[in-house]
Short mmCIF file of C-alpha atoms (C1' of nucleotides) in Angstrom, two decimals:
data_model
loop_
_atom_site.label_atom_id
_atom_site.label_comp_id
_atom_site.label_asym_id
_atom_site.label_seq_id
_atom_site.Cartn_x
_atom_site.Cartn_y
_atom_site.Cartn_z
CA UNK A 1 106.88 93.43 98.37
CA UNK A 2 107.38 90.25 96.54
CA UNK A 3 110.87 89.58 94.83
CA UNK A 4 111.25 89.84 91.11
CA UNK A 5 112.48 85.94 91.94
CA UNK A 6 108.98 85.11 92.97
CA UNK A 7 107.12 87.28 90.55
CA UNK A 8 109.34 85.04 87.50
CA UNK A 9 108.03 81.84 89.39
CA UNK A 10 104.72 82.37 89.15
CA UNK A 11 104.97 84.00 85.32
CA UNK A 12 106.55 80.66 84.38
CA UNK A 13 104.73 78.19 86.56
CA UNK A 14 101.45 79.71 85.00
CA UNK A 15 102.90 79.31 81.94
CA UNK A 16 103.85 75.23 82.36
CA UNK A 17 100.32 75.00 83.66
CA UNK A 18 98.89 76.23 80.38
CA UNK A 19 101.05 73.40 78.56
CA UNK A 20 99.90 70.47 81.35
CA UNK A 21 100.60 67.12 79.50
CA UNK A 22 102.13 68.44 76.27
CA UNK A 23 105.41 68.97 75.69
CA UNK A 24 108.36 69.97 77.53
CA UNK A 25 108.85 73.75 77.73
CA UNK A 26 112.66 74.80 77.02
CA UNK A 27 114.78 77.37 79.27
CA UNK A 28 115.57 79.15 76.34
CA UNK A 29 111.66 79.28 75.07
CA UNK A 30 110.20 80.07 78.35
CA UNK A 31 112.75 83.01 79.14
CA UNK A 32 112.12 84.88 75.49
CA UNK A 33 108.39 84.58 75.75
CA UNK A 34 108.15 85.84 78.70
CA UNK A 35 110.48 88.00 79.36
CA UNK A 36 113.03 86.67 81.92
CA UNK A 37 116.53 86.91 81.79
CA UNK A 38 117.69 83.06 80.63
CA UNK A 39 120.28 82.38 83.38
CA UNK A 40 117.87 83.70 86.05
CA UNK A 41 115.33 81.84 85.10
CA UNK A 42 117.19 78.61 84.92
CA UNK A 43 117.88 78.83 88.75
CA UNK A 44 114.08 79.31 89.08
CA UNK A 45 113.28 76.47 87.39
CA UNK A 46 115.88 73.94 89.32
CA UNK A 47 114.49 75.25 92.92
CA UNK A 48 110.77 74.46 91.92
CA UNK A 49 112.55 71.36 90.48
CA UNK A 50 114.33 70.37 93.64
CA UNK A 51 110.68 71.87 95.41
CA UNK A 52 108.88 68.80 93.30
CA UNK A 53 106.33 71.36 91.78
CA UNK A 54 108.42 70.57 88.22
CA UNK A 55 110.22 67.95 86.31
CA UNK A 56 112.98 68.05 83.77
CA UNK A 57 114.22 66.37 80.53
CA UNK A 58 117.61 66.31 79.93
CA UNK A 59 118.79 66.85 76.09
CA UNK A 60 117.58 67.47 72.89
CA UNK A 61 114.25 67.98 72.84
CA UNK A 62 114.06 68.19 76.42
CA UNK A 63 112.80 71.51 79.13
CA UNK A 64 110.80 71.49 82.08
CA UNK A 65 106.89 70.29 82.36
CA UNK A 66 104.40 70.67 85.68
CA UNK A 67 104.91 67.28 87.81
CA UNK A 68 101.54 68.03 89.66
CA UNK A 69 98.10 69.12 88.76
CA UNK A 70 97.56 72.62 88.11
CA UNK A 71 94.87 72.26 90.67
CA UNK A 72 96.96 71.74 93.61
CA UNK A 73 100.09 74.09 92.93
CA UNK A 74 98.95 77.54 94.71
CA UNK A 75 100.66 80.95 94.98
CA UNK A 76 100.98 80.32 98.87
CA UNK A 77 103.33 77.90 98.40
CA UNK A 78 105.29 79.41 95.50
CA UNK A 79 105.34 82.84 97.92
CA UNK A 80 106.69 80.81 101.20
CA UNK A 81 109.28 78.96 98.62
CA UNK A 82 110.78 82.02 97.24
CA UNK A 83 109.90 84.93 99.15
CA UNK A 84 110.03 83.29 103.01
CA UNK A 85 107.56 83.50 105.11
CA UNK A 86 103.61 84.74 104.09
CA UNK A 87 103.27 86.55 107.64
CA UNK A 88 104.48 90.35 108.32
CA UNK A 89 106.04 89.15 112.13
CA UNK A 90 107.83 85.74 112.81
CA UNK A 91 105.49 85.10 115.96
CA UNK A 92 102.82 84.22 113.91
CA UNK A 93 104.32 82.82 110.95
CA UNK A 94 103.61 78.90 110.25
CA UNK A 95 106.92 76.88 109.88
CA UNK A 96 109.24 79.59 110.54
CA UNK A 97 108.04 80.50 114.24
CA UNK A 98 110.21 82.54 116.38
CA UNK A 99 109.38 84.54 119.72
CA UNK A 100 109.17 87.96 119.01
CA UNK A 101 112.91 89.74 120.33
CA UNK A 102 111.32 92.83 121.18
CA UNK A 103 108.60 91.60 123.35
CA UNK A 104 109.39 88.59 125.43
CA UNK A 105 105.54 88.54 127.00
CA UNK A 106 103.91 87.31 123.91
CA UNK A 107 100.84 86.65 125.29
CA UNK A 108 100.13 90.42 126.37
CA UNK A 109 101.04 91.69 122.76
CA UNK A 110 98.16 93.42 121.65
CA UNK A 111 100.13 94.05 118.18
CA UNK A 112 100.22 90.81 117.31
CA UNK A 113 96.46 89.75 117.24
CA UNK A 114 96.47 92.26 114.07
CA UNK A 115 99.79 90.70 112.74
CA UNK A 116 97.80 87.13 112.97
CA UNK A 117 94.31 88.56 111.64
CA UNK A 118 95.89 89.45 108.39
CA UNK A 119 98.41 86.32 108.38
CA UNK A 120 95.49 84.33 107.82
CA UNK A 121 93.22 86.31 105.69
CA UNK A 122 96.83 86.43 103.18
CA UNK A 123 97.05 82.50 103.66
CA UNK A 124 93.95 81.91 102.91
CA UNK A 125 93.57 83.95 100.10
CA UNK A 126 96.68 82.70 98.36
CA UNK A 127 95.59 79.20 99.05
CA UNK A 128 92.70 79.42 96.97
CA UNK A 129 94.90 80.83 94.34
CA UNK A 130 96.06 77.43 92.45
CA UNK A 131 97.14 77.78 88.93
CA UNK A 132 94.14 76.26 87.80
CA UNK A 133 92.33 79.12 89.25
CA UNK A 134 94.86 81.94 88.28
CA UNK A 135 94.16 80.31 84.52
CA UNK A 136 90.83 80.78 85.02
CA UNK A 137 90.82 84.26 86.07
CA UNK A 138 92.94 85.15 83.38
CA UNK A 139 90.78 83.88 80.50
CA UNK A 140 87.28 85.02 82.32
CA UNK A 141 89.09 88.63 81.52
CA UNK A 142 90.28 88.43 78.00
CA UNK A 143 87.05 86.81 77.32
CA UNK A 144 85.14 90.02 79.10
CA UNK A 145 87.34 92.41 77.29
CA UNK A 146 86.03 90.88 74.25
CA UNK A 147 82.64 91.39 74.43
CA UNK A 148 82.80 95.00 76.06
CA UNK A 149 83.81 96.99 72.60
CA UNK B 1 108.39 90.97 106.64
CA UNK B 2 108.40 94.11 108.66
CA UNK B 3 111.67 95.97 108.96
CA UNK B 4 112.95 96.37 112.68
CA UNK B 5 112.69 99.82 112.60
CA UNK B 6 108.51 99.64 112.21
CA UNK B 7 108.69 97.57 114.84
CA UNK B 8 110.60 99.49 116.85
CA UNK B 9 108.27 102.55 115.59
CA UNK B 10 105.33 100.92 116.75
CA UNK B 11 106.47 99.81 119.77
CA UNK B 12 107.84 103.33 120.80
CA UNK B 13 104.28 104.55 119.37
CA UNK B 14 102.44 102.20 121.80
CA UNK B 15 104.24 103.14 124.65
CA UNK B 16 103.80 106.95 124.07
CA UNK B 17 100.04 106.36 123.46
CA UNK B 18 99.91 105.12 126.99
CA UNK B 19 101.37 108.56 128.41
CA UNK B 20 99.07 110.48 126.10
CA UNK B 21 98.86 114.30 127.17
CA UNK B 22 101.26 113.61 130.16
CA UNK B 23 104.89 115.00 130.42
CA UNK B 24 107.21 114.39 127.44
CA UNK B 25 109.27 111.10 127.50
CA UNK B 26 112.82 111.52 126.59
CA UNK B 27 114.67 109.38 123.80
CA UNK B 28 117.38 107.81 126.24
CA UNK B 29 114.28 106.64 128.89
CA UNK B 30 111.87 105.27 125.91
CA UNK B 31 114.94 103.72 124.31
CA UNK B 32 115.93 102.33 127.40
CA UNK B 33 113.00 100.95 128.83
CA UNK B 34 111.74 99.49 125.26
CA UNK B 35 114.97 98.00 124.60
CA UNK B 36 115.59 100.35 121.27
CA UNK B 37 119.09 101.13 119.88
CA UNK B 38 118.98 105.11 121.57
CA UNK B 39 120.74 105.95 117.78
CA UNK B 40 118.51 104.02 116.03
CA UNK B 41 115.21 105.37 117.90
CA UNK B 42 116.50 108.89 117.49
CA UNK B 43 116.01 108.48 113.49
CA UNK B 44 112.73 106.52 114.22
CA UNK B 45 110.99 109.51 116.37
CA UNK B 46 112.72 112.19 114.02
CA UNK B 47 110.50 110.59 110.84
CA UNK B 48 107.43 110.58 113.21
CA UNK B 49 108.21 113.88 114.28
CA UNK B 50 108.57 114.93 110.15
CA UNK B 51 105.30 112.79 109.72
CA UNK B 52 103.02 114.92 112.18
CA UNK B 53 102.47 111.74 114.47
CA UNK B 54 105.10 112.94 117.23
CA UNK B 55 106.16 116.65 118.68
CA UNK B 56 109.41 117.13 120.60
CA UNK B 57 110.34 120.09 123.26
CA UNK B 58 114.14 120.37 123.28
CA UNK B 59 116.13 121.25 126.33
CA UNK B 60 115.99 120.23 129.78
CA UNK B 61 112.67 117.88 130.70
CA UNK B 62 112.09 117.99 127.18
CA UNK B 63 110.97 114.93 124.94
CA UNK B 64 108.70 113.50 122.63
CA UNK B 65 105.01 112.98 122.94
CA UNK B 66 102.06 112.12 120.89
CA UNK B 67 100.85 114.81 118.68
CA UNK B 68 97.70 113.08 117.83
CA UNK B 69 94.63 111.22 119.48
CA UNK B 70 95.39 107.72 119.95
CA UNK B 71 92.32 106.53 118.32
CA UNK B 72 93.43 107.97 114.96
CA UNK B 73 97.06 106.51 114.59
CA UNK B 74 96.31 103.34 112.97
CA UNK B 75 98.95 100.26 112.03
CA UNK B 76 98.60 101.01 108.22
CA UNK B 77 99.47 104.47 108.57
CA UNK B 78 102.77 103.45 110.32
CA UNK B 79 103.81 100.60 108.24
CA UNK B 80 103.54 102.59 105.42
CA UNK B 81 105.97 105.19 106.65
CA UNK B 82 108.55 103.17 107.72
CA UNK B 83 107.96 99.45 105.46
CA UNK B 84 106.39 100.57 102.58
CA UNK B 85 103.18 99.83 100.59
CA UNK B 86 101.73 97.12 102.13
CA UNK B 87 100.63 95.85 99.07
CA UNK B 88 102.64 92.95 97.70
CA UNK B 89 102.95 93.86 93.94
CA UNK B 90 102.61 97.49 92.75
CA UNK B 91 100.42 97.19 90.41
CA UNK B 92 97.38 97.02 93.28
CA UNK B 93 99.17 99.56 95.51
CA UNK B 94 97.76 102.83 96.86
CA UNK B 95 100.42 106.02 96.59
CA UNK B 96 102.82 103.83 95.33
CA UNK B 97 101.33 102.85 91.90
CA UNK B 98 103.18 101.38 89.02
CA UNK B 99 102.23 99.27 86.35
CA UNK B 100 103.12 95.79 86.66
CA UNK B 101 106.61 95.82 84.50
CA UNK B 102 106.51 92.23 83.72
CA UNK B 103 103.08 91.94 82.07
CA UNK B 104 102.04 95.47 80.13
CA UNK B 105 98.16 94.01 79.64
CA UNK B 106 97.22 94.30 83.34
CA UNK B 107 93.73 93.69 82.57
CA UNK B 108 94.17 90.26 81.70
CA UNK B 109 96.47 89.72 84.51
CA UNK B 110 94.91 86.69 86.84
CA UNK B 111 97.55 87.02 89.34
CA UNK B 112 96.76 90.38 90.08
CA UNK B 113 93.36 90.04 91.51
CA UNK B 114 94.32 87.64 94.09
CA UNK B 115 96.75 90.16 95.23
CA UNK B 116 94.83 92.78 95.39
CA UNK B 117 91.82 91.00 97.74
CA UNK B 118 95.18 90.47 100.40
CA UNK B 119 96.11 94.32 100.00
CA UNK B 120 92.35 95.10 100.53
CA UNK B 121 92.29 92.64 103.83
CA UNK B 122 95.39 93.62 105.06
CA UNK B 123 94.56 97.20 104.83
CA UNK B 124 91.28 96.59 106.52
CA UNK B 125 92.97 95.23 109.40
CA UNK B 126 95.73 97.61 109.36
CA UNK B 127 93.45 100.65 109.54
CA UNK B 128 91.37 99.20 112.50
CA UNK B 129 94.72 98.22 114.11
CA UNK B 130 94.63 101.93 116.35
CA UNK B 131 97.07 102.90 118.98
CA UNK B 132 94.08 103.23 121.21
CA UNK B 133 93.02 99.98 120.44
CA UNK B 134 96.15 98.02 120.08
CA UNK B 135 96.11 99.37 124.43
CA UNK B 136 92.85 98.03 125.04
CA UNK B 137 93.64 94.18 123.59
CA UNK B 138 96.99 94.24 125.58
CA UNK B 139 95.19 95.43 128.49
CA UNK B 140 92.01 92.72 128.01
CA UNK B 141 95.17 90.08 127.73
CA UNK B 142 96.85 91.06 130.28
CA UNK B 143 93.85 91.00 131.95
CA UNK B 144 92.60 87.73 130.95
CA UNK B 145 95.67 86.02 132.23
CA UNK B 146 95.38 87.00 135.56
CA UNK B 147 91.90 85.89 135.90
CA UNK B 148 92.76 82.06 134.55
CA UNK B 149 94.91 80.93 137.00
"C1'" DC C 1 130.27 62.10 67.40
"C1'" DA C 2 127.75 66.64 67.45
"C1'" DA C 3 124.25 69.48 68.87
"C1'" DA C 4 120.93 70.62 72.19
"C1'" DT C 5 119.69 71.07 76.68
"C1'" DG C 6 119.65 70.92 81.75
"C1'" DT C 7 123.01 71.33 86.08
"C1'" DC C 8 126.25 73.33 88.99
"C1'" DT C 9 129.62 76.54 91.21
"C1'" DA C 10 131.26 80.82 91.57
"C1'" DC C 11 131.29 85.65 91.09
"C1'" DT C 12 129.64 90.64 91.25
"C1'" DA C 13 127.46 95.29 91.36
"C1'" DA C 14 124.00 97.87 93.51
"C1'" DG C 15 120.87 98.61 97.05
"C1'" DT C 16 118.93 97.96 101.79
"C1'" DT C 17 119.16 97.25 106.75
"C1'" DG C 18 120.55 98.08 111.16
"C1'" DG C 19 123.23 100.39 113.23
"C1'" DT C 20 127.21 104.07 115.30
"C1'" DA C 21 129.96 108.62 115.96
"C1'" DG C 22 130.24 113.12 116.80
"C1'" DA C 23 129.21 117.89 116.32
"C1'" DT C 24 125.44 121.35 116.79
"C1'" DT C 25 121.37 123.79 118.38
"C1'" DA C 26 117.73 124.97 121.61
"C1'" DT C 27 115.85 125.49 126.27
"C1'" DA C 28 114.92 125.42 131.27
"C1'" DT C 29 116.52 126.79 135.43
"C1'" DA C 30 119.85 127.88 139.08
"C1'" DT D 1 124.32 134.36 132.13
"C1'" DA D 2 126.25 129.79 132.63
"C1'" DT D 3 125.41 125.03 132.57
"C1'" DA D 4 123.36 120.84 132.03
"C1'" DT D 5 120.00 118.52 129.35
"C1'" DA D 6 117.97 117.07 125.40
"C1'" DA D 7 116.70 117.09 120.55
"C1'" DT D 8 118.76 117.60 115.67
"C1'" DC D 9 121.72 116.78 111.87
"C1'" DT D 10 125.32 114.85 108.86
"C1'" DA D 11 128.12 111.38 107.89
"C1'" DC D 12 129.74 106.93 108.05
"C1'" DC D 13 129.94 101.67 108.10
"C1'" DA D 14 129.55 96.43 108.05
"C1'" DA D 15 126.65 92.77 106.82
"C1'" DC D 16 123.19 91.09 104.05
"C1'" DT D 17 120.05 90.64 100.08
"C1'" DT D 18 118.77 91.08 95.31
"C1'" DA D 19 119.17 90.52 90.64
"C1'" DG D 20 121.84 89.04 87.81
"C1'" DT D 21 126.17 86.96 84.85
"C1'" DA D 22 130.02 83.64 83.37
"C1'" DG D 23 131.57 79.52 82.30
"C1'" DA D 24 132.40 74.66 82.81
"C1'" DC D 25 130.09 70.19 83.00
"C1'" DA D 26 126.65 66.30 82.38
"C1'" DT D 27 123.23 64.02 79.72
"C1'" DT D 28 120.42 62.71 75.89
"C1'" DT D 29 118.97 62.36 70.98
"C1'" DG D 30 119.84 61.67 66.27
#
DNA sequence: CAAATGTCTACTAAGTTGGTAGATTATATA
DNA sequence: TATATAATCTACCAACTTAGTAGACATTTG
């Protein structure tokens, strides 16, 4: 299951994307909005910082703003940066590969075939899920809620 | 990631799949030969025992063994006993459901619906992932490899 | 200078994971 | 019936992770 660390990342980065190019969003604002505890959320906000997905202004008036285009910041990303690795076994996981322990012939695992199948269904799933796209989603369904009644 | 002990669970599972209806295998052999903490298996074949998967005769040349065809003991099944839903946010979980806490209008929730097509992959996968069949890859790899050489 | 705001280090309570120890109960068979 | 064999059960534990909190410090604007 995903951390409540990741789950506030994704809140808030969906958030910044829906103020793209205005102003600087504050800590303070961000947290009461949506609902994350302040001093939690400002340790968020300085590893997507130090990630390069945000920038920061220092000082009055100041807060954090997207650094990169809502089109190119996707959940796969935010998952591997906060919650480790997308796949369910290290042997098929992409940048954190290790041999399975329990099963030094990899090559005759039959379990891991499945492990990879749904590695890469999950990866490319989450890739397609930018914040652009998550934005989109979200208003296609307050909009069809609308018209239902 | 999966805990260890579905991984050990599957592994044991595998292995007592392949001596379907044959004599019993006993915790200190299967925990030997599989390279399983004996304690820690113990616990592991007691839940599958609790879960219907597994039956045990006590006493001399007693053991565990398969209570169940092969072909119906799937990967999604297992995982869920010992892991968890496989579902990364509960809010698109089956058996496990809970509203999402962090955003009480779930219908408008964009996030949600890209989580829910993984848990609907993965669970695909998962269900096709049999004992039975899990055999039959390892033994078409195993087999495969000796023909290349 | 003062107020607002991000940055950093350190701490902590509760829960989970991956085990281990040891006593008990059931059964086959000599 | 005794004995060895094996599962069963309860309890414990160390290390790690998660979800925070506290408080001092640095930087910028007005």
């Amino acid at each position: 299951m995903l951390a409540k660390k990741t789950k506030y990342a994704i809140i808030a980065l969906v958030r910044l994307a829906r103020e793209y190019r205005k102003e600087p969003l504050q800590i303070a604002t961000l947290a009461a909005e949506e609902k994350i505890p302040k001093k939690f959320l400002e340790a968020i906000l300085r590893d997507l910082k130090n990630a390069g997905i945000l920038n920061s202004v220092k000082g009055r008036y100041g807060g954090y703003y997207l650094s990169q285009d809502p089109e190119t910041v996707n959940l796969a990303t935010i998952i591997r940066l906060f919650n480790g690795p997308i796949a369910f076994i290290p042997c098929v996981t992409y940048l954190y590969y290790e041999s399975c322990d329990v099963d030094k012939e990899e090559e005759f695992c039959g379990i891991r075939t499945f492990f990879k199948e749904v590695r890469d269904a999950a990866v490319e799933i989450f890739k397609k899920a930018t914040l652009a796209e998550i934005i989109r989603r979200e208003d296609a369904l307050r909009a069809s809620e609308k018209t239902v009644d």
